[in-house]
Short mmCIF file of C-alpha atoms in Angstrom, two decimals:
data_model
loop_
_atom_site.label_atom_id
_atom_site.label_comp_id
_atom_site.label_asym_id
_atom_site.label_seq_id
_atom_site.Cartn_x
_atom_site.Cartn_y
_atom_site.Cartn_z
CA MET U 1 -32.78 7.43 -17.69
CA LYS U 2 -31.25 10.63 -16.42
CA THR U 3 -33.72 10.82 -13.56
CA GLU U 4 -32.93 7.26 -12.56
CA LYS U 5 -29.18 7.98 -12.32
CA ILE U 6 -29.73 11.06 -10.21
CA ASN U 7 -31.99 9.10 -7.91
CA ILE U 8 -29.16 6.69 -7.08
CA LYS U 9 -27.15 9.61 -5.79
CA ALA U 10 -30.18 10.97 -3.96
CA ALA U 11 -30.84 7.63 -2.32
CA LEU U 12 -27.21 7.32 -1.24
CA THR U 13 -27.18 10.86 0.05
CA ILE U 14 -30.26 10.19 2.15
CA ALA U 15 -28.87 6.87 3.36
CA THR U 16 -25.53 8.43 4.32
CA ALA U 17 -27.22 11.31 6.10
CA ALA U 18 -29.45 8.88 7.96
CA LEU U 19 -26.50 6.74 8.99
CA LEU U 20 -24.67 9.79 10.28
CA GLY U 21 -27.72 10.95 12.15
CA THR U 22 -27.51 14.33 10.47
CA ASN U 23 -31.07 15.49 10.13
CA ASN U 24 -30.73 17.04 6.73
CA LEU U 25 -32.88 14.88 4.53
CA ALA U 26 -34.50 17.90 3.02
CA GLN U 27 -31.11 19.16 2.03
CA ALA U 28 -30.20 15.75 0.66
CA GLU U 29 -33.34 15.72 -1.42
CA SER U 30 -32.60 19.17 -2.73
CA SER U 31 -29.30 17.83 -4.05
CA THR U 32 -31.22 15.80 -6.57
CA THR U 33 -31.43 18.88 -8.69
CA ALA U 34 -28.88 18.56 -11.43
CA SER U 35 -27.10 21.81 -10.56
CA ALA U 36 -23.78 21.18 -8.85
CA GLU U 37 -24.35 23.04 -5.62
CA GLU U 38 -21.99 23.27 -2.70
CA ASN U 39 -22.94 21.16 0.27
CA THR U 40 -23.68 17.99 -1.65
CA TRP U 41 -22.08 14.60 -1.35
CA GLU U 42 -19.55 13.30 -3.83
CA PHE U 43 -19.24 9.55 -4.22
CA ASP U 44 -16.44 7.44 -5.62
CA SER U 45 -16.84 3.74 -6.08
CA ALA U 46 -14.29 1.30 -7.42
CA PHE U 47 -13.78 -2.38 -7.88
CA LEU U 48 -10.31 -3.82 -8.30
CA PHE U 49 -9.33 -7.31 -9.32
CA TYR U 50 -5.78 -8.46 -8.61
CA SER U 51 -4.51 -11.80 -9.81
CA GLU U 52 -1.08 -13.40 -9.67
CA VAL U 53 -0.14 -16.22 -12.01
CA ASP U 54 -0.60 -19.49 -10.00
CA ARG U 55 -0.77 -17.58 -6.71
CA VAL U 56 -3.05 -15.12 -4.95
CA SER U 57 -6.20 -13.54 -6.39
CA ALA U 58 -7.99 -10.71 -4.67
CA GLY U 59 -11.06 -8.59 -5.24
CA GLU U 60 -11.38 -5.21 -3.54
CA ALA U 61 -14.30 -2.80 -3.53
CA ILE U 62 -14.13 0.78 -2.25
CA PHE U 63 -16.98 3.15 -1.61
CA ASN U 64 -16.01 6.69 -0.69
CA ALA U 65 -18.40 9.48 0.31
CA LYS U 66 -17.21 13.05 0.68
CA LYS U 67 -19.11 16.12 1.77
CA ILE U 68 -17.83 19.68 1.66
CA PHE U 69 -19.71 21.98 4.01
CA ASP U 70 -20.24 25.73 3.58
CA ASN U 71 -17.33 26.74 5.79
CA GLU U 72 -14.83 24.48 3.99
CA GLU U 73 -15.20 21.64 6.45
CA VAL U 74 -14.77 18.30 4.71
CA LEU U 75 -16.12 14.95 5.88
CA ASN U 76 -14.74 11.86 4.15
CA LEU U 77 -16.07 8.35 4.80
CA LYS U 78 -14.62 5.30 3.13
CA LEU U 79 -15.66 1.67 3.22
CA THR U 80 -13.35 -1.00 1.78
CA VAL U 81 -14.17 -4.67 1.43
CA ASP U 82 -11.75 -7.18 0.04
CA ALA U 83 -11.50 -10.91 -0.35
CA LEU U 84 -8.34 -12.86 -0.97
CA THR U 85 -7.78 -16.42 -2.00
CA GLY U 86 -5.02 -18.55 -3.47
CA ALA U 87 -1.49 -19.65 -2.82
CA SER U 88 1.38 -17.84 -1.17
CA ALA U 89 5.08 -18.76 -0.94
CA ASN U 90 5.71 -20.39 2.45
CA GLY U 91 9.42 -19.52 2.43
CA ALA U 92 10.84 -23.02 1.89
CA VAL U 93 13.16 -23.66 -1.07
CA SER U 94 12.32 -25.75 -4.08
CA GLN U 95 13.74 -29.30 -4.10
CA PRO U 96 14.29 -32.03 -6.71
CA THR U 97 12.06 -34.28 -4.60
CA VAL U 98 8.47 -34.11 -3.34
CA GLN U 99 8.12 -32.02 -0.18
CA THR U 100 5.40 -32.30 2.46
CA PHE U 101 4.34 -29.38 4.68
CA THR U 102 1.82 -29.00 7.46
CA ARG U 103 -0.88 -26.38 7.03
CA PRO U 104 -0.70 -23.36 9.37
CA SER U 105 -3.79 -24.61 11.24
CA GLY U 106 -2.03 -27.89 12.03
CA SER U 107 -4.83 -29.89 10.46
CA GLY U 108 -3.66 -31.57 7.30
CA GLN U 109 -0.65 -31.38 5.04
CA TYR U 110 0.08 -30.43 1.45
CA GLU U 111 2.64 -31.74 -1.01
CA ILE U 112 4.83 -29.79 -3.42
CA ALA U 113 6.04 -31.43 -6.62
CA PRO U 114 9.77 -31.64 -7.43
CA GLY U 115 11.13 -28.39 -8.83
CA ASP U 116 8.09 -26.34 -7.75
CA THR U 117 8.28 -23.34 -5.43
CA PRO U 118 6.55 -24.33 -2.18
CA LEU U 119 3.23 -22.48 -2.08
CA ASP U 120 0.67 -22.81 0.66
CA ASP U 121 -2.70 -22.75 -1.08
CA THR U 122 -4.84 -22.38 2.04
CA PHE U 123 -4.89 -18.59 2.08
CA HIS U 124 -8.30 -17.03 2.05
CA ASP U 125 -9.50 -14.02 3.93
CA THR U 126 -12.17 -11.33 3.83
CA ARG U 127 -11.52 -7.88 5.19
CA VAL U 128 -13.79 -4.95 5.97
CA GLN U 129 -12.25 -1.54 6.56
CA PHE U 130 -13.77 1.78 7.53
CA ASN U 131 -12.05 5.15 7.44
CA GLY U 132 -13.49 8.45 8.60
CA GLN U 133 -11.70 11.77 8.19
CA TRP U 134 -12.74 15.28 9.22
CA THR U 135 -10.86 18.30 7.86
CA GLN U 136 -11.52 21.94 8.66
CA PRO U 137 -9.90 25.38 8.77
CA ILE U 138 -9.06 26.36 12.34
CA ALA U 139 -7.66 29.82 11.63
CA PRO U 140 -6.77 31.75 8.50
CA ASP U 141 -4.20 29.62 6.61
CA TYR U 142 -4.41 26.80 9.19
CA ILE U 143 -6.17 23.55 8.31
CA ALA U 144 -6.51 20.66 10.75
CA SER U 145 -7.58 17.13 10.06
CA GLY U 146 -8.31 14.06 12.15
CA GLY U 147 -9.35 10.55 11.30
CA VAL U 148 -10.09 7.05 12.49
CA HIS U 149 -9.43 3.65 10.92
CA ILE U 150 -10.95 0.26 11.69
CA SER U 151 -10.05 -2.85 9.74
CA LYS U 152 -11.21 -6.36 10.56
CA GLU U 153 -10.43 -9.62 8.90
CA TYR U 154 -10.85 -13.19 10.06
CA ASP U 155 -7.54 -13.29 11.93
CA TYR U 156 -6.59 -9.62 12.19
CA LEU U 157 -7.93 -6.44 13.79
CA SER U 158 -6.43 -3.01 13.15
CA LEU U 159 -7.47 0.19 14.91
CA GLY U 160 -5.92 3.53 14.02
CA VAL U 161 -6.13 7.28 14.54
CA ASN U 162 -4.41 10.13 12.73
CA GLY U 163 -4.08 13.88 12.97
CA ASN U 164 -2.60 16.48 10.69
CA ILE U 165 -2.11 20.23 10.56
CA ALA U 166 -1.26 22.23 7.45
CA ILE U 167 -0.12 25.86 7.40
CA ASP U 168 -0.28 27.94 4.23
CA PHE U 169 1.87 30.97 3.65
CA ASP U 170 3.16 33.16 0.81
CA ARG U 171 -0.27 33.58 -0.87
CA LYS U 172 -0.90 29.84 -0.31
CA ASN U 173 2.04 29.04 -2.57
CA SER U 174 3.82 27.21 0.24
CA THR U 175 2.38 24.76 2.73
CA PHE U 176 3.99 23.09 5.73
CA SER U 177 2.26 20.09 7.17
CA ALA U 178 2.87 17.86 10.15
CA GLY U 179 0.95 14.72 10.95
CA PHE U 180 0.97 11.64 13.11
CA SER U 181 -0.79 8.32 13.00
CA TYR U 182 -1.01 5.43 15.42
CA PHE U 183 -2.21 1.92 14.68
CA GLN U 184 -2.81 -0.87 17.15
CA ASP U 185 -3.18 -4.27 15.51
CA THR U 186 -4.05 -7.68 16.94
CA PHE U 187 -3.15 -10.82 15.07
CA THR U 188 -4.88 -14.13 15.90
CA PRO U 189 -3.57 -16.43 13.17
CA GLU U 190 -5.15 -19.78 12.36
CA GLY U 191 -3.21 -22.37 14.34
CA GLY U 192 -1.79 -19.81 16.78
CA ILE U 193 1.60 -18.09 16.99
CA PRO U 194 4.46 -20.48 16.17
CA LYS U 195 7.49 -20.68 18.40
CA PRO U 196 10.41 -18.91 16.66
CA PHE U 197 12.69 -21.46 14.95
CA ALA U 198 10.56 -24.43 16.11
CA SER U 199 10.56 -27.27 13.60
CA MET U 200 7.39 -27.66 11.58
CA LEU U 201 5.68 -30.83 12.76
CA ILE U 202 5.19 -33.17 9.81
CA GLY U 203 3.54 -36.55 10.00
CA ASN U 204 0.11 -38.08 10.46
CA SER U 205 -2.28 -35.44 11.73
CA ASN U 206 -4.74 -38.19 12.73
CA ASP U 207 -2.22 -39.55 15.21
CA PRO U 208 -3.59 -39.36 18.82
CA SER U 209 -0.54 -37.39 19.98
CA TRP U 210 -0.62 -34.96 17.00
CA ASP U 211 -2.53 -32.13 18.67
CA GLU U 212 -0.30 -32.23 21.73
CA ASP U 213 2.87 -32.30 19.62
CA PHE U 214 1.60 -29.47 17.41
CA ALA U 215 0.78 -27.36 20.49
CA LYS U 216 4.43 -27.66 21.54
CA THR U 217 5.37 -25.63 18.43
CA ARG U 218 3.08 -22.75 19.52
CA ILE U 219 3.62 -19.95 22.03
CA GLY U 220 0.15 -18.43 22.10
CA SER U 221 -2.98 -17.69 20.16
CA GLU U 222 -2.53 -13.98 19.42
CA ASP U 223 -0.05 -11.14 19.43
CA ASP U 224 -0.02 -7.37 18.90
CA LYS U 225 1.66 -4.88 16.62
CA SER U 226 1.77 -1.12 17.01
CA THR U 227 2.77 1.45 14.41
CA ALA U 228 3.46 5.12 15.14
CA ASP U 229 4.16 7.41 12.19
CA ILE U 230 5.24 11.02 11.95
CA LEU U 231 4.95 12.75 8.59
CA LEU U 232 6.35 16.19 7.78
CA GLY U 233 5.57 17.77 4.45
CA PHE U 234 6.35 20.86 2.42
CA THR U 235 4.50 21.82 -0.75
CA GLN U 236 5.62 24.60 -3.06
CA VAL U 237 3.96 26.09 -6.11
CA ILE U 238 6.84 26.69 -8.50
CA ASN U 239 4.95 28.54 -11.19
CA ARG U 240 1.63 28.51 -13.03
CA ARG U 241 2.39 25.06 -14.44
CA MET U 242 4.37 23.35 -11.72
CA LEU U 243 3.95 22.14 -8.16
CA MET U 244 6.34 20.21 -5.90
CA LYS U 245 5.93 18.25 -2.70
CA PHE U 246 8.54 16.96 -0.23
CA ASN U 247 7.82 14.59 2.65
CA TYR U 248 9.86 13.08 5.41
CA SER U 249 8.39 10.22 7.38
CA TYR U 250 9.51 8.40 10.50
CA SER U 251 7.77 5.18 11.42
CA MET U 252 8.18 3.00 14.51
CA VAL U 253 6.74 -0.49 14.32
CA ASN U 254 6.82 -2.63 17.44
CA ASP U 255 5.99 -6.06 18.85
CA TYR U 256 4.96 -8.97 16.62
CA LEU U 257 6.50 -8.34 13.19
CA THR U 258 7.06 -11.99 12.30
CA ASP U 259 4.92 -13.74 9.70
CA PRO U 260 3.48 -16.81 11.47
CA PHE U 261 2.88 -18.58 8.16
CA LYS U 262 6.48 -18.37 6.92
CA ILE U 263 9.16 -21.02 7.36
CA LEU U 264 12.79 -21.56 6.34
CA SER U 265 14.35 -24.70 4.88
CA VAL U 266 17.33 -26.07 6.78
CA VAL U 267 19.50 -27.82 4.17
CA ASP U 268 22.52 -30.11 4.34
CA SER U 269 25.77 -29.63 2.39
CA ASP U 270 24.09 -31.19 -0.68
CA GLY U 271 21.26 -28.66 -0.52
CA ALA U 272 18.71 -31.27 0.55
CA ALA U 273 16.08 -30.04 3.03
CA GLN U 274 16.46 -31.69 6.44
CA ASP U 275 14.07 -29.55 8.43
CA TYR U 276 11.63 -26.64 8.14
CA ILE U 277 11.64 -24.08 10.93
CA TYR U 278 9.33 -21.16 11.65
CA GLU U 279 10.84 -17.76 10.92
CA SER U 280 11.74 -15.15 13.54
CA ARG U 281 12.02 -11.38 13.05
CA PRO U 282 13.04 -8.60 15.43
CA ASP U 283 10.23 -7.08 17.49
CA SER U 284 10.93 -3.55 16.38
CA ARG U 285 11.55 -1.75 13.14
CA ILE U 286 12.24 1.91 12.47
CA LYS U 287 11.54 3.02 8.93
CA GLN U 288 12.28 6.41 7.46
CA SER U 289 11.58 7.80 4.04
CA ILE U 290 11.89 10.87 1.95
CA TYR U 291 9.38 11.42 -0.78
CA THR U 292 9.24 14.01 -3.50
CA GLN U 293 6.51 14.55 -6.04
CA SER U 294 6.27 16.93 -8.93
CA LEU U 295 3.33 17.84 -11.13
CA TYR U 296 3.81 19.64 -14.41
CA HIS U 297 1.05 20.93 -16.68
CA PHE U 298 2.06 20.95 -20.32
CA ASP U 299 -0.23 22.66 -22.83
CA THR U 300 -2.94 20.09 -22.24
CA SER U 301 -1.39 17.03 -20.59
CA VAL U 302 -0.20 16.63 -17.00
CA LEU U 303 2.87 14.74 -15.81
CA ASP U 304 2.92 13.45 -12.22
CA VAL U 305 6.26 11.98 -11.09
CA SER U 306 7.28 10.90 -7.62
CA TYR U 307 10.34 9.36 -6.05
CA ARG U 308 10.61 7.71 -2.63
CA TYR U 309 13.73 6.61 -0.84
CA MET U 310 13.13 4.41 2.19
CA TRP U 311 15.60 3.03 4.70
CA ASP U 312 15.15 1.14 7.95
CA ASP U 313 17.10 -0.46 10.79
CA TRP U 314 16.62 -3.90 9.23
CA GLU U 315 19.09 -2.58 6.62
CA ILE U 316 16.41 -2.54 3.94
CA THR U 317 16.65 0.35 1.52
CA SER U 318 14.33 0.95 -1.39
CA HIS U 319 13.84 3.27 -4.33
CA THR U 320 10.44 3.85 -5.90
CA ILE U 321 9.70 5.93 -8.98
CA ASP U 322 6.05 6.36 -9.82
CA SER U 323 4.79 8.34 -12.78
CA ARG U 324 1.49 9.07 -14.44
CA PHE U 325 0.94 11.06 -17.60
CA ARG U 326 -2.58 12.27 -18.23
CA ILE U 327 -3.40 12.95 -21.85
CA PRO U 328 -6.78 14.58 -22.53
CA LEU U 329 -8.43 13.20 -25.65
CA GLY U 330 -11.02 15.97 -25.93
CA ASP U 331 -14.36 14.61 -27.05
CA SER U 332 -12.98 12.55 -29.90
CA PHE U 333 -14.88 9.47 -28.63
CA GLY U 334 -18.19 11.30 -28.37
CA THR U 335 -17.57 12.29 -24.75
CA GLU U 336 -14.76 14.07 -22.98
CA SER U 337 -12.12 11.51 -22.09
CA TYR U 338 -8.49 11.00 -21.18
CA LEU U 339 -5.80 8.37 -21.34
CA GLN U 340 -3.31 7.95 -18.51
CA PRO U 341 -0.25 5.69 -18.87
CA HIS U 342 1.36 4.63 -15.59
CA LEU U 343 4.89 3.42 -14.91
CA ARG U 344 6.26 2.37 -11.54
CA ILE U 345 9.76 1.09 -10.88
CA TYR U 346 10.78 -0.36 -7.53
CA GLN U 347 14.01 -1.75 -6.14
CA GLN U 348 14.80 -2.94 -2.62
CA SER U 349 17.78 -4.46 -0.82
CA ALA U 350 17.44 -7.39 1.57
CA ALA U 351 16.90 -7.20 5.33
CA ASP U 352 20.07 -8.11 7.21
CA PHE U 353 18.38 -11.25 8.59
CA TYR U 354 16.95 -12.36 5.24
CA ARG U 355 18.18 -15.88 4.45
CA PRO U 356 16.78 -17.86 1.51
CA PHE U 357 17.62 -21.04 3.49
CA LEU U 358 19.70 -22.07 6.51
CA LEU U 359 22.59 -24.55 6.56
CA GLU U 360 22.32 -27.55 8.86
CA ASN U 361 25.88 -27.33 10.16
CA GLU U 362 25.65 -23.60 10.96
CA ALA U 363 24.68 -22.07 14.28
CA LEU U 364 21.19 -20.54 14.18
CA PRO U 365 21.26 -16.78 13.63
CA VAL U 366 19.41 -14.54 16.10
CA PHE U 367 16.75 -13.74 13.51
CA ALA U 368 16.00 -15.24 10.12
CA SER U 369 13.31 -15.03 7.48
CA ALA U 370 13.12 -16.45 3.96
CA ASP U 371 10.17 -14.24 3.02
CA TYR U 372 11.11 -12.96 -0.45
CA ARG U 373 9.24 -9.72 0.29
CA ILE U 374 12.09 -8.64 2.58
CA GLY U 375 14.74 -10.00 0.21
CA GLU U 376 16.51 -8.26 -2.64
CA MET U 377 14.05 -7.47 -5.39
CA THR U 378 13.19 -5.29 -8.33
CA ALA U 379 9.68 -4.75 -9.58
CA PHE U 380 7.89 -2.74 -12.18
CA THR U 381 4.30 -1.88 -13.03
CA VAL U 382 3.05 -0.68 -16.39
CA GLY U 383 -0.52 0.31 -16.86
CA ILE U 384 -3.02 2.38 -18.70
CA LYS U 385 -6.15 4.13 -17.51
CA TYR U 386 -8.97 5.38 -19.68
CA GLY U 387 -11.45 7.78 -18.13
CA MET U 388 -14.51 9.45 -19.58
CA LEU U 389 -17.18 11.87 -18.51
CA VAL U 390 -20.71 10.54 -18.52
CA ASN U 391 -24.04 11.91 -17.19
CA ASN U 392 -23.63 15.39 -15.72
CA GLY U 393 -19.93 15.23 -15.06
CA HIS U 394 -19.87 11.74 -13.52
CA GLU U 395 -16.66 9.95 -14.38
CA LEU U 396 -16.22 6.35 -15.45
CA ALA U 397 -12.67 5.00 -15.65
CA PHE U 398 -10.99 1.70 -16.46
CA ARG U 399 -7.48 0.78 -15.41
CA LEU U 400 -5.43 -2.22 -16.51
CA GLU U 401 -1.92 -2.85 -15.19
CA TYR U 402 0.77 -5.48 -15.24
CA TYR U 403 3.01 -5.94 -12.21
CA ARG U 404 6.17 -8.06 -12.17
CA GLN U 405 8.36 -8.78 -9.14
CA THR U 406 11.85 -10.13 -9.79
CA PRO U 407 13.50 -11.33 -6.58
CA THR U 408 17.28 -11.51 -6.96
CA ASP U 409 20.15 -13.30 -5.28
CA ALA U 410 21.79 -11.08 -2.66
CA GLY U 411 24.95 -13.21 -2.80
CA PHE U 412 24.12 -16.46 -1.03
CA ASN U 413 26.11 -19.57 -1.97
CA GLU U 414 23.81 -22.34 -3.07
CA PRO U 415 24.94 -25.81 -2.06
CA GLY U 416 24.34 -28.94 -4.17
CA VAL U 417 20.88 -29.36 -5.60
CA LEU U 418 19.89 -25.78 -4.82
CA LYS U 419 21.98 -24.75 -7.83
CA ASP U 420 19.53 -26.61 -10.08
CA VAL U 421 16.24 -25.27 -8.73
CA GLU U 422 14.62 -21.86 -9.00
CA LEU U 423 15.25 -20.07 -5.70
CA TYR U 424 14.07 -16.63 -6.77
CA PRO U 425 10.98 -17.10 -8.93
CA THR U 426 9.37 -14.05 -10.52
CA VAL U 427 5.81 -13.13 -9.63
CA ASP U 428 3.51 -11.77 -12.33
CA ALA U 429 0.21 -10.09 -11.60
CA ILE U 430 -2.60 -8.36 -13.44
CA ILE U 431 -4.49 -5.46 -11.88
CA ALA U 432 -7.84 -4.46 -13.36
CA GLN U 433 -10.02 -1.69 -11.96
CA VAL U 434 -13.27 0.08 -12.71
CA THR U 435 -14.02 3.40 -11.02
CA TYR U 436 -17.26 5.37 -11.08
CA SER U 437 -17.41 8.82 -9.51
CA PHE U 438 -20.68 10.67 -9.15
CA MET P 1 27.68 7.00 1.67
CA ILE P 2 25.51 6.74 -1.41
CA TYR P 3 22.45 7.20 0.77
CA GLN P 4 23.84 10.43 2.16
CA LYS P 5 24.37 11.66 -1.39
CA ILE P 6 20.82 10.76 -2.30
CA GLN P 7 19.52 12.53 0.77
CA ILE P 8 21.55 15.63 -0.04
CA THR P 9 20.36 15.54 -3.64
CA LEU P 10 16.80 15.52 -2.40
CA LEU P 11 17.28 18.10 0.30
CA VAL P 12 18.87 20.67 -1.99
CA PRO P 13 15.64 21.35 -3.91
CA ILE P 14 13.84 21.81 -0.58
CA LEU P 15 16.36 24.41 0.52
CA ILE P 16 16.19 26.10 -2.87
CA GLY P 17 12.43 26.05 -2.53
CA ILE P 18 12.50 27.68 0.87
CA SER P 19 15.20 30.24 0.11
CA GLY P 20 13.71 31.07 -3.24
CA CYS P 21 10.17 31.62 -2.06
CA ALA P 22 10.27 35.23 -3.15
CA SER P 23 10.63 34.26 -6.78
CA LEU P 24 8.47 31.15 -6.67
CA GLY P 25 4.74 30.86 -6.65
CA VAL P 26 1.88 32.53 -8.46
CA GLU P 27 -0.66 35.23 -7.85
CA PRO P 28 -4.21 34.10 -7.02
CA TRP P 29 -5.40 34.94 -10.52
CA GLU P 30 -2.73 32.72 -12.06
CA ARG P 31 -4.12 29.51 -10.57
CA ASP P 32 -6.18 28.43 -13.57
CA LEU P 33 -4.05 25.34 -14.29
CA LEU P 34 -3.18 24.57 -10.67
CA ALA P 35 -6.88 24.54 -9.79
CA LYS P 36 -7.60 21.63 -12.11
CA LYS P 37 -8.31 18.31 -10.41
CA GLU P 38 -5.52 16.55 -12.31
CA MET P 39 -3.03 19.08 -10.90
CA SER P 40 -3.78 18.10 -7.30
CA LEU P 41 -1.12 16.11 -5.44
CA ASN P 42 -3.59 13.30 -4.85
CA ALA P 43 -5.61 13.43 -8.04
CA ASP P 44 -6.64 9.75 -7.93
CA PRO P 45 -7.06 8.95 -4.21
CA ILE P 46 -8.95 5.71 -4.85
CA ASP P 47 -6.25 4.40 -7.19
CA VAL P 48 -3.56 5.38 -4.68
CA ALA P 49 -5.39 3.65 -1.80
CA LEU P 50 -5.74 0.45 -3.82
CA ASP P 51 -2.12 0.58 -5.01
CA ASP P 52 -0.84 1.23 -1.48
CA HIS P 53 -2.64 -1.89 -0.28
CA ILE P 54 -1.11 -4.01 -3.07
CA TYR P 55 2.44 -2.77 -2.63
CA PHE P 56 2.24 -2.82 1.19
CA SER P 57 1.33 -6.52 0.88
CA LYS P 58 3.99 -7.40 -1.68
CA GLU P 59 7.02 -5.27 -0.84
CA ALA P 60 9.04 -4.21 2.22
CA SER P 61 8.24 -0.49 1.88
CA SER P 62 5.12 1.50 2.60
CA GLY P 63 4.02 5.06 3.10
CA GLY P 64 6.06 8.11 2.14
CA LYS P 65 3.31 9.87 0.24
CA GLY P 66 1.05 9.45 3.25
CA PHE P 67 0.99 7.31 6.37
CA GLY P 68 2.20 3.81 5.73
CA GLY P 69 1.39 1.92 8.88
CA GLY P 70 -0.92 -0.83 9.92
CA GLY P 71 -4.24 -1.61 8.45
CA CYS P 72 -4.12 -5.24 7.46
CA GLY P 73 -2.50 -8.54 8.21
CA CYS P 74 -1.18 -8.75 4.70
CA ASN P 75 2.46 -8.14 5.53
#
């Protein structure tokens, strides 16, 4: 049994070495010995299941391979595959009557029952992502790192690079780091890029003039997005039990930042929807954040708390508190194990162009989006993780979490029937994960 | 105004950290607890990567701990 487990690692080590073209199969084979030598690969694998009530479900698998070489060089390779399916809010408001919407592809329509939040149930996508990172000392107390990122899904391609340098001083008790990353994304959504504020075409999609009319609501088949980030960090060992980290980040996002699948309801003075128009967002966004994290080692347990404050030029601000508390259970369950409760609290304000709906008799704003994800919202996550050591220090862990988003009214007057429908529905999700590290 | 206060509140510990370096920190032989995996700033990188993807898709914020940009068409 033991031999069989070790052989999985050996096989993966050989496969990884072969893929990389590094001619060190002999070395890989030697790693099959149970002793934990330097120069061997470490593998982490995880599967996560995410499911929202009545909305999106997603499965995500990660396989991470890490090798530490003799001279402290570290190679990290990560493969992520995820699949998503289910329904997503299209941005329109709920109504006391049946509503009909056209699918993003333009082929076919879907109906939403009175009182229900309009959800588009056509979302499904599969994504494959690869990350490679190389880290090495370049001088005493100087560590440099560089990496690449490729992510491909049916309608989206993302290419990225990053670089980072870290400088240790004061007996390695303090570390300054500076990094940058750049992503270039291409979006080719099903049905093309909608014309900002064009009315959604609704009617008989078998009509001979349908395709031509639908094409008039489109401005192209694809668009780009670029993201450039700068990250400055400072880490300080406080004492034998405590460590602190401070980050400042500056992020510039440009070009197509609109969600082509999102619409807004245009309502009359009674709150009845008269039209649905495609959303429009600015083509640039500058985000900044400060982040602080503290780790404290009690007698046996470890507390990890972080706080992030983010602000951007869309007037969104957010606060995030994330904490984990790791409680070792010794070997009370026959093997060494730990329990780790997790609590995350999040609050954001709305973007200045966020509008839950538009009024028919009002002039169109320059930009508008009814996407609740850039509206006012609070959210929390509570979870628990149980990890245990198995087979020669391999770790098996289970994580179960509950995530609730509560969008809130940022002070919009609701005309007529909109007072009687749910404009800010909560979203509940379950996150379940299994991790095996060997 | 409140944001400035928050920023100042967060910057003060950084300044204290820098100015107080002489009294902070440990000697190399005092790193027994700091050397433990659970005392690393990114003790659960897989969990963090998965969480980042979820919250990037569902909220208006990303990054901070690390780079927050790009990567998927989920937002």
